[in-house]
PDB file of C-alpha atoms and ligand atoms in Angstrom:
ATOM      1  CA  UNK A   1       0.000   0.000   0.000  1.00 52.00           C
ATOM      2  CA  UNK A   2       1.056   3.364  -0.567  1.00 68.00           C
ATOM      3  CA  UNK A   3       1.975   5.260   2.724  1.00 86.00           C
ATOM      4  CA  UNK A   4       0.269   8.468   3.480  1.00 92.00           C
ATOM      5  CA  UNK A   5       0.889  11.774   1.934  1.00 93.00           C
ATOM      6  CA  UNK A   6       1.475  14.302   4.557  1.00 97.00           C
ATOM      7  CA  UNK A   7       1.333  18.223   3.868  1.00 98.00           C
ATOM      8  CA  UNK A   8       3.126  20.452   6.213  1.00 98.00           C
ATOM      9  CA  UNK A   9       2.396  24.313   6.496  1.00 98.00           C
ATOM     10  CA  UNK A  10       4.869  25.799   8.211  1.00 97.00           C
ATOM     11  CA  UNK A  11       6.848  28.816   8.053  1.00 97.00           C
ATOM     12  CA  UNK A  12       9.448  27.997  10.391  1.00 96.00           C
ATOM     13  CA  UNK A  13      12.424  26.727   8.137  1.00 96.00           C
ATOM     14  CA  UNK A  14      14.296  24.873  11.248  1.00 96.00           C
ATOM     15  CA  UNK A  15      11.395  22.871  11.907  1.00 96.00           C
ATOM     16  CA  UNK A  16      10.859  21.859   8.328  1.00 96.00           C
ATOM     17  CA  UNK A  17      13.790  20.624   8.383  1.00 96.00           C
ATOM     18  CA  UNK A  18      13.048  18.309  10.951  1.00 97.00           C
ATOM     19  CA  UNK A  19      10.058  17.301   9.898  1.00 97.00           C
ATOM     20  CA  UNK A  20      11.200  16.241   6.539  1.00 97.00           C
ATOM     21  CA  UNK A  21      13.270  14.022   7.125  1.00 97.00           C
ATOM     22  CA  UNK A  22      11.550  12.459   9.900  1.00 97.00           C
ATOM     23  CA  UNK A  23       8.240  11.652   8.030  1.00 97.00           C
ATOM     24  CA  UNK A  24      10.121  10.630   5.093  1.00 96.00           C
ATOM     25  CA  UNK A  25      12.389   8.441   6.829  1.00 96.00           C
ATOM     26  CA  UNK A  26       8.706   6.323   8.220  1.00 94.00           C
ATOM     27  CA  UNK A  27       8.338   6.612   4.571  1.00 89.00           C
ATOM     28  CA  UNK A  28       5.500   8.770   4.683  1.00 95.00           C
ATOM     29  CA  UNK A  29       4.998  10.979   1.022  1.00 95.00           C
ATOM     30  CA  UNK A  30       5.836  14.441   2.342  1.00 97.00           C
ATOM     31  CA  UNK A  31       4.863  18.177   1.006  1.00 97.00           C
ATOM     32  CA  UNK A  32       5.993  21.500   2.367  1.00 97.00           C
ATOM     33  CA  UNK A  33       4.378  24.951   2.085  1.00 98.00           C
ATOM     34  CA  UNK A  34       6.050  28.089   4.042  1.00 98.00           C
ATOM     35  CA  UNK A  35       2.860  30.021   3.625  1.00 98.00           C
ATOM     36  CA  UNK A  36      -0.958  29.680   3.735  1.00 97.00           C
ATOM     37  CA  UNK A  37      -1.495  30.621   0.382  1.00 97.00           C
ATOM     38  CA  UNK A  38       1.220  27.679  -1.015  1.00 98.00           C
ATOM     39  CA  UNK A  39      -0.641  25.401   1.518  1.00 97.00           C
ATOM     40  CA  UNK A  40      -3.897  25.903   0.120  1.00 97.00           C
ATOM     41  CA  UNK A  41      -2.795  25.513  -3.140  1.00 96.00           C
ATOM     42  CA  UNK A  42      -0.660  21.909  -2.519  1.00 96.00           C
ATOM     43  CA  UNK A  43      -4.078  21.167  -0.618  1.00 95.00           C
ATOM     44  CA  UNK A  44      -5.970  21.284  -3.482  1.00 92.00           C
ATOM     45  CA  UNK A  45      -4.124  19.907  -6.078  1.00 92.00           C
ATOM     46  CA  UNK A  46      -2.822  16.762  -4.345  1.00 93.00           C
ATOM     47  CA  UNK A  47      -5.378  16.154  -1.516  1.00 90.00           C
ATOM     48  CA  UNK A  48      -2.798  15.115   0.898  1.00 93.00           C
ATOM     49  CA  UNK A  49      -4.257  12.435   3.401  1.00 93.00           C
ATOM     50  CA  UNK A  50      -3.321  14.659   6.514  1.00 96.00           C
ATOM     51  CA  UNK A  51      -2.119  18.249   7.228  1.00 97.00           C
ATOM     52  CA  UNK A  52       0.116  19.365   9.620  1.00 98.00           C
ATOM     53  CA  UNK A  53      -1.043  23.094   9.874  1.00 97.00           C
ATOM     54  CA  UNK A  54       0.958  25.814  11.932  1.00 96.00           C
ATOM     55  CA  UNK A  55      -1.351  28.666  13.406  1.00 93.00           C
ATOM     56  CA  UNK A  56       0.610  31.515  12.676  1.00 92.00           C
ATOM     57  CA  UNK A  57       1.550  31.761   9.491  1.00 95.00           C
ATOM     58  CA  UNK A  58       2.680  34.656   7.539  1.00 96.00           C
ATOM     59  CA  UNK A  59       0.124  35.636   5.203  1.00 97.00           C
ATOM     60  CA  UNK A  60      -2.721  34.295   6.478  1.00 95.00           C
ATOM     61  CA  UNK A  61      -4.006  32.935  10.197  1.00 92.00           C
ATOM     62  CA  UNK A  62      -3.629  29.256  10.260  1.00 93.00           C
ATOM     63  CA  UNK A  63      -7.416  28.927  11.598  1.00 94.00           C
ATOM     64  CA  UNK A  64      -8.996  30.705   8.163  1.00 95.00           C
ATOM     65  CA  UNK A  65      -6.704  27.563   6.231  1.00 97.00           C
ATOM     66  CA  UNK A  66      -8.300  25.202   8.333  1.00 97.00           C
ATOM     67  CA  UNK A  67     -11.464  26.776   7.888  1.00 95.00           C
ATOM     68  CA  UNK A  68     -10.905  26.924   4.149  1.00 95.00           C
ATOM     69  CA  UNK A  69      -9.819  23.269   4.026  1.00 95.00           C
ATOM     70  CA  UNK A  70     -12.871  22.014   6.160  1.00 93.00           C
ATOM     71  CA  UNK A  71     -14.569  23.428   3.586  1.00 92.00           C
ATOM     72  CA  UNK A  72     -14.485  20.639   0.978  1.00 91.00           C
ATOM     73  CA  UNK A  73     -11.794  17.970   2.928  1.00 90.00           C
ATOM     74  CA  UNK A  74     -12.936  15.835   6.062  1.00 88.00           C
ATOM     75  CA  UNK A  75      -8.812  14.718   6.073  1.00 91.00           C
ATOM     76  CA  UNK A  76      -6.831  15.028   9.421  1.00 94.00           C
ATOM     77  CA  UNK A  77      -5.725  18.249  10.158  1.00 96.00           C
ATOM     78  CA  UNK A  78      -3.787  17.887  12.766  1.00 97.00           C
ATOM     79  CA  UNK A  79      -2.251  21.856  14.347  1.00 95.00           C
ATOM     80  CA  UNK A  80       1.038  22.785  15.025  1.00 95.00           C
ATOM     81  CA  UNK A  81       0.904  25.182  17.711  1.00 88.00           C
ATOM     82  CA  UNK A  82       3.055  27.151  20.301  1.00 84.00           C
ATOM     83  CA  UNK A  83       3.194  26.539  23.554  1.00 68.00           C
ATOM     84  CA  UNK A  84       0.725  29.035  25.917  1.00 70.00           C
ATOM     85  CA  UNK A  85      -1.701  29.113  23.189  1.00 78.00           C
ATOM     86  CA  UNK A  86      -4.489  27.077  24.554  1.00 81.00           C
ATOM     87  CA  UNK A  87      -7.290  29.122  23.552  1.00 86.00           C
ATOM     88  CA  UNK A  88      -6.323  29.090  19.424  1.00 89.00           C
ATOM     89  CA  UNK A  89      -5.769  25.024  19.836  1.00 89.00           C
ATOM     90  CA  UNK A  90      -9.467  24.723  21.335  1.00 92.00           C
ATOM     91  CA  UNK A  91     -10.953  26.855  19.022  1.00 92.00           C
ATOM     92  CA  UNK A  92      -9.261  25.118  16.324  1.00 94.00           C
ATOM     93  CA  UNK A  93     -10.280  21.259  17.679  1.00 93.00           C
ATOM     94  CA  UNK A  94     -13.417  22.786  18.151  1.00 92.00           C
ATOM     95  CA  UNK A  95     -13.388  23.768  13.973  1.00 92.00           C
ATOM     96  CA  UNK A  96     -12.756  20.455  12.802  1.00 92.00           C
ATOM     97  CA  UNK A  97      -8.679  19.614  13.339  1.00 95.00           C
ATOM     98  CA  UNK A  98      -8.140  16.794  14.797  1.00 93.00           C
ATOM     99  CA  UNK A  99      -5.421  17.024  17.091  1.00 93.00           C
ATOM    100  CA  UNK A 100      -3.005  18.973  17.631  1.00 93.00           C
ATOM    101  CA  UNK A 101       1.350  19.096  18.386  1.00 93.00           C
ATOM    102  CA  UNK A 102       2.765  21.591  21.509  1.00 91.00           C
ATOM    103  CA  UNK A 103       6.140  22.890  20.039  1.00 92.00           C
ATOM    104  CA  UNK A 104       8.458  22.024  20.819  1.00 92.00           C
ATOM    105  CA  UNK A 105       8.020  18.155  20.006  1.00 95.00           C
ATOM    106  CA  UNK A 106       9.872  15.589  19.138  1.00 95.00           C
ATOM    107  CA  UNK A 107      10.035  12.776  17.164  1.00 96.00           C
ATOM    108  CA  UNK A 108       8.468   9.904  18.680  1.00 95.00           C
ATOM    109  CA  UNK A 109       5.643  12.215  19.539  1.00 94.00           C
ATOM    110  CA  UNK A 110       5.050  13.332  16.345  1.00 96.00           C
ATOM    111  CA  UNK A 111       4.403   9.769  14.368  1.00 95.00           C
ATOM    112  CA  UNK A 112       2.447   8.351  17.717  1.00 93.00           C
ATOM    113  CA  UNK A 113      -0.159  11.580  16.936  1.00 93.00           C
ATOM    114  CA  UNK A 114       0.331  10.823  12.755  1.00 94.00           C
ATOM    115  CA  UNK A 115      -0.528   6.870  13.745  1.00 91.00           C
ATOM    116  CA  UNK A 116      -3.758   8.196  15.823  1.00 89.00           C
ATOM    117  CA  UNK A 117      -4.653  10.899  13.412  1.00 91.00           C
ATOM    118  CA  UNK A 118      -4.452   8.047  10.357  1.00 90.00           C
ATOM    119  CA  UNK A 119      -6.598   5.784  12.097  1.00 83.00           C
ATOM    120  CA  UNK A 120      -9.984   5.882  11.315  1.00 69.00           C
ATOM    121  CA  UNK A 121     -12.354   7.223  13.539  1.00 58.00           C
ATOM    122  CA  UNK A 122     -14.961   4.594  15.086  1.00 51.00           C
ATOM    123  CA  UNK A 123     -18.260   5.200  13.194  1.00 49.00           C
ATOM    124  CA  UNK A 124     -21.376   5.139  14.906  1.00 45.00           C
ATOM    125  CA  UNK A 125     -22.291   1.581  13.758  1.00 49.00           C
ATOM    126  CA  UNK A 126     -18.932  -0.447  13.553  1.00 55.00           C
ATOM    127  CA  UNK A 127     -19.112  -3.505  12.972  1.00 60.00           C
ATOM    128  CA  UNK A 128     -17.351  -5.065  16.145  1.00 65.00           C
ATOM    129  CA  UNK A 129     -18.788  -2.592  18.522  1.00 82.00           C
ATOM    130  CA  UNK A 130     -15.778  -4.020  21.291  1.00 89.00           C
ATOM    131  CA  UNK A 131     -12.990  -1.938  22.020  1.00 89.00           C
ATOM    132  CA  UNK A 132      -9.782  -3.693  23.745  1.00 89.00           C
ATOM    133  CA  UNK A 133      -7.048  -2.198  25.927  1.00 88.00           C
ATOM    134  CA  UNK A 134      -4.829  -2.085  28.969  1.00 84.00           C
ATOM    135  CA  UNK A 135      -7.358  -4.857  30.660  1.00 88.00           C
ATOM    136  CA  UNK A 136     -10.353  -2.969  29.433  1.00 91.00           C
ATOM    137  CA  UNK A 137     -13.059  -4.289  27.530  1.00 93.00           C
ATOM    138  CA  UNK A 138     -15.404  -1.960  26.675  1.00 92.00           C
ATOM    139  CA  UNK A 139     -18.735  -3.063  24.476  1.00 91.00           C
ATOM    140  CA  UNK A 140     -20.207  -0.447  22.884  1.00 86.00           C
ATOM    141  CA  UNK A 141     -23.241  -2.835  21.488  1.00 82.00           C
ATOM    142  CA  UNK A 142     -24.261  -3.964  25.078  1.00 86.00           C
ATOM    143  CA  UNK A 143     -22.843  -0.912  27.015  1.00 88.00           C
ATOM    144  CA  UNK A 144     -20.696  -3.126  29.155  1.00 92.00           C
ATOM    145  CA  UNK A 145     -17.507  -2.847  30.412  1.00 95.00           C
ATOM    146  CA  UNK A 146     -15.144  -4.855  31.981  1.00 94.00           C
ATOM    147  CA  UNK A 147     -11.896  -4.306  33.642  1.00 93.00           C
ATOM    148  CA  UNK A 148      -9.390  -7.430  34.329  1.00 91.00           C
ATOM    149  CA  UNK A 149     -12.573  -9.618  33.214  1.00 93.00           C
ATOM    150  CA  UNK A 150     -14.618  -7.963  36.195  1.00 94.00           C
ATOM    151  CA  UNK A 151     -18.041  -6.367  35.084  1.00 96.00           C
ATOM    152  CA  UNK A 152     -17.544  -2.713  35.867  1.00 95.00           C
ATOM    153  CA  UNK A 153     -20.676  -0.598  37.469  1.00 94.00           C
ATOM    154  CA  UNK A 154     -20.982   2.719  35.208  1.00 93.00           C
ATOM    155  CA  UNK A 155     -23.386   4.984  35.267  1.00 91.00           C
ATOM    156  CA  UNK A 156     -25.162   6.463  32.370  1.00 88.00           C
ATOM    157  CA  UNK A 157     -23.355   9.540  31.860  1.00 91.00           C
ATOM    158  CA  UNK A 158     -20.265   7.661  33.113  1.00 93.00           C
ATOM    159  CA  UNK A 159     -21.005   5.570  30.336  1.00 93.00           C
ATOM    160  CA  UNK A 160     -21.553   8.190  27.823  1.00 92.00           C
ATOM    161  CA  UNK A 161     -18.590  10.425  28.898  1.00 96.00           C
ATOM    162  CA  UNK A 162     -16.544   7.067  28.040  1.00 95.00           C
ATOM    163  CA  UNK A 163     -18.052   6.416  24.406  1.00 93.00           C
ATOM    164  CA  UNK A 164     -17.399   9.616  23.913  1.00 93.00           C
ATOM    165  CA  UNK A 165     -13.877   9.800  24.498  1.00 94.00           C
ATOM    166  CA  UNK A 166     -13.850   6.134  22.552  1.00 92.00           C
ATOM    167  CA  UNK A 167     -15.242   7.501  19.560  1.00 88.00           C
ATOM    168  CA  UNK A 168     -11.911   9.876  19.272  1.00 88.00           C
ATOM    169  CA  UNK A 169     -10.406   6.469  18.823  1.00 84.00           C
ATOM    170  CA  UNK A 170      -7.160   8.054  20.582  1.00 89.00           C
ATOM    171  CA  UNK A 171      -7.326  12.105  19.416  1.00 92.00           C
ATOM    172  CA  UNK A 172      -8.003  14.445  22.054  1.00 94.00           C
ATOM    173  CA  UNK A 173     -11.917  15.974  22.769  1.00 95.00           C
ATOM    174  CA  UNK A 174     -12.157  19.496  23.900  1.00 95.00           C
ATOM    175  CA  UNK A 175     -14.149  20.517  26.969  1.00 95.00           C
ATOM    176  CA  UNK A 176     -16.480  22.045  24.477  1.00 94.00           C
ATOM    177  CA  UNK A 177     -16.797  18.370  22.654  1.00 94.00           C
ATOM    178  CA  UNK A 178     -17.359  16.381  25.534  1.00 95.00           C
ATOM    179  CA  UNK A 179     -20.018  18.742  27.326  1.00 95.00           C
ATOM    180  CA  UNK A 180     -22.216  19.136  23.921  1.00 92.00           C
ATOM    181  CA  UNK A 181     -22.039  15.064  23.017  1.00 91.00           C
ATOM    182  CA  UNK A 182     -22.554  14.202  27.005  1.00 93.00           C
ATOM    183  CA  UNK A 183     -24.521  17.031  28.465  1.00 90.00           C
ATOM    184  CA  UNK A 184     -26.597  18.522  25.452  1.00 88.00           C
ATOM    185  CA  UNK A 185     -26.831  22.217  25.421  1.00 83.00           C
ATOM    186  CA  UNK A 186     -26.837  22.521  28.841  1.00 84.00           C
ATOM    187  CA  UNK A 187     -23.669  21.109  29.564  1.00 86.00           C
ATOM    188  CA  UNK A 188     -21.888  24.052  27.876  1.00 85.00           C
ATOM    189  CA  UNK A 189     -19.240  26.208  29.666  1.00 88.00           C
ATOM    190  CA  UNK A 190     -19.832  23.467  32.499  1.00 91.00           C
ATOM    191  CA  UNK A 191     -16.015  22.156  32.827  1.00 92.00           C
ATOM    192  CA  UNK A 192     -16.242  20.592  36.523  1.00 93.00           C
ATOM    193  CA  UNK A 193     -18.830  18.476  35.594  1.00 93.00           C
ATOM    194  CA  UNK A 194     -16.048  16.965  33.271  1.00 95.00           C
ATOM    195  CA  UNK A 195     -13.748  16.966  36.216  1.00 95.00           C
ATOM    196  CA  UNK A 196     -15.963  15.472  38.265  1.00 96.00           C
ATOM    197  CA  UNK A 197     -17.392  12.279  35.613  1.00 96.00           C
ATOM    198  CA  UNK A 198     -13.729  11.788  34.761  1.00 96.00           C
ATOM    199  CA  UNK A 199     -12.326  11.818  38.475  1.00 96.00           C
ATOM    200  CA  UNK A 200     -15.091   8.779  38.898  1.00 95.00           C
ATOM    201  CA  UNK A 201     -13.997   7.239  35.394  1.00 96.00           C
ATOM    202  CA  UNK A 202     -10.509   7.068  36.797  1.00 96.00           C
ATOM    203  CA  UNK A 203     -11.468   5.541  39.884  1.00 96.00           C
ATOM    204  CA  UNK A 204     -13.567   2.827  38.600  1.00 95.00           C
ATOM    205  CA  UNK A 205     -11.293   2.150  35.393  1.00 94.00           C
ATOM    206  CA  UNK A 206      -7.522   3.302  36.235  1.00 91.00           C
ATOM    207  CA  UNK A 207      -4.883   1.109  37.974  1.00 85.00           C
ATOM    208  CA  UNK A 208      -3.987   4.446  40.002  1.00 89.00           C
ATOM    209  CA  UNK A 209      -6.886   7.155  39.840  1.00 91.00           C
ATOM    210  CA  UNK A 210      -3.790   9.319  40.726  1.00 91.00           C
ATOM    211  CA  UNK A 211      -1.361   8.931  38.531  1.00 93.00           C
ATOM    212  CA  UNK A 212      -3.990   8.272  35.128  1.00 93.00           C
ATOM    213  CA  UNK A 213      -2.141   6.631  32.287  1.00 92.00           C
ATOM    214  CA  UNK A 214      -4.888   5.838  30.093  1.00 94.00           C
ATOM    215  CA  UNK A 215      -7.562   9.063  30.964  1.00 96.00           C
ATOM    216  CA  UNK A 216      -5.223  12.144  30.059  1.00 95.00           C
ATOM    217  CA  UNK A 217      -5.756  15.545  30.692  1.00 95.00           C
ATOM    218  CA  UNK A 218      -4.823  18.131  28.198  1.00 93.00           C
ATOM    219  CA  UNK A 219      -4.375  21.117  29.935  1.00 91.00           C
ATOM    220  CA  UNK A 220      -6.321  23.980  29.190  1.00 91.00           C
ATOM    221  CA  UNK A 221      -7.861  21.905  26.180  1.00 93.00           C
ATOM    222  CA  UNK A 222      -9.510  18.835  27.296  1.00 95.00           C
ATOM    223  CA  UNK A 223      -9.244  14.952  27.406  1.00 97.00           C
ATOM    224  CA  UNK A 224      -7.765  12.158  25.435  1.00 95.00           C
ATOM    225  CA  UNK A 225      -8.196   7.841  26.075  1.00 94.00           C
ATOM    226  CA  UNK A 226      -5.197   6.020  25.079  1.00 92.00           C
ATOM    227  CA  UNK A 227      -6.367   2.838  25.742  1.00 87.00           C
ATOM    228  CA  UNK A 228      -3.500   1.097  25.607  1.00 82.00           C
ATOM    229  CA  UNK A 229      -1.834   3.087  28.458  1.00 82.00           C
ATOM    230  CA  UNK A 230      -2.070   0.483  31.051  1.00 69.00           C
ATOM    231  CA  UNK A 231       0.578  -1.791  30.750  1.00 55.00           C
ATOM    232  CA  UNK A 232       3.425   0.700  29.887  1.00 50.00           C
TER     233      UNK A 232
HETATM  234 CA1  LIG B 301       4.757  30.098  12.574  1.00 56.25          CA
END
């Protein structure tokens, strides 16, 4: 199979050059733009099969290229952004990119989020509605979930706080995400509820509630489940 092509929008030339090389060396298909406008235009002529999109670009904001690509692509975008910038990186999960990078990174980082961002995300009606992982079982057709092989007690908005965070299949869900799909309308601007549903999530479903491996907190953006956590 042909391995992904990967656009990069970036202005920064030092961390082009480090990006290169390091998707091309996974053997990824890689295209560079320095500036929005060159990004748009690689966009549309070779609908790459993910973007790695920096926020501040030189000609144009990086959130009117997302906006622009959202437009006619439903392809990973996932953002490139600086550190202390927690407000663009929601608004821009919140428009449609899928995940995003803190800069600095590095390498192993940056193909574990590619990997995620690749996957397909879990459809509403998957075929084999069971999701594996770190001791979890977790069956989305019968709502049950089991930890070690023991049946785990959830409650309903437990339960739909974790399907939600499923259905990222590994990206991150902003507060904003979580508190529509969980709460409805009335959930927004509502973060302690969040704190509060995931605080019992990692009780009943973490090895230590204390020290979560598997139910991460993004600071300042929201939530991710990397399943597979557990036995690292
Ligand atoms: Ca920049």
């Amino acid at each position: 199979m042909n391995q992904p092509l990967i656009l990069i929008i970036e202005d920064e030339e030092a961390l082009r050059r480090f990006l290169v090389p390091t998707l091309t060396s996974q053997r990824y298909q890689v295209l560079s733009a320095a500036t929005a406008s060159e990004g748009l235009a690689m966009a549309r002529s070779h609908n790459p099969d993910l973007v790695l999109l920096d926020l501040g670009l030189p000609d144009r904001d990086g959130m009117a290229v997302l906006q622009e690509l959202r437009s006619w692509s439903r392809k990973p975008v996932v953002i490139l952004s600086a550190r202390n910038q927690e407000r663009d990186k929601v608004r821009a999960l919140d428009q449609g990119a899928d995940d995003y990078l803190a800069k600095p990174f590095g390498a192993a980082e940056l193909l574990a989020r590619l990997r995620v961002a690749l996957r397909h995300t879990l459809q509403a009606d998957v075929e084999d509605p069971v999701v594996c992982g770190g001791g979890l079982r977790i069956d989305l057709g019968r709502r049950e979930v089991t930890l070690e092989g023991q049946a785990i007690k959830l409650t309903a908005l437990d339960y739909r706080l974790l399907e939600a965070l499923i259905r990222r299949n590994g990206k991150v869900a902003t507060h904003g995400q979580l508190l529509a799909e969980v709460w409805g309308p009335g959930g927004a601007g509502n973060t302690h509820y969040l704190r509060i549903y995931m605080a019992m999530l990692r009780r009943k479903l973490e090895a230590d509630p204390t020290r979560p491996k598997q139910f991460i907190t993004e600071p300042g953006v929201g939530y991710r489940l990397d399943l597979d956590a557990r036995g690292d």
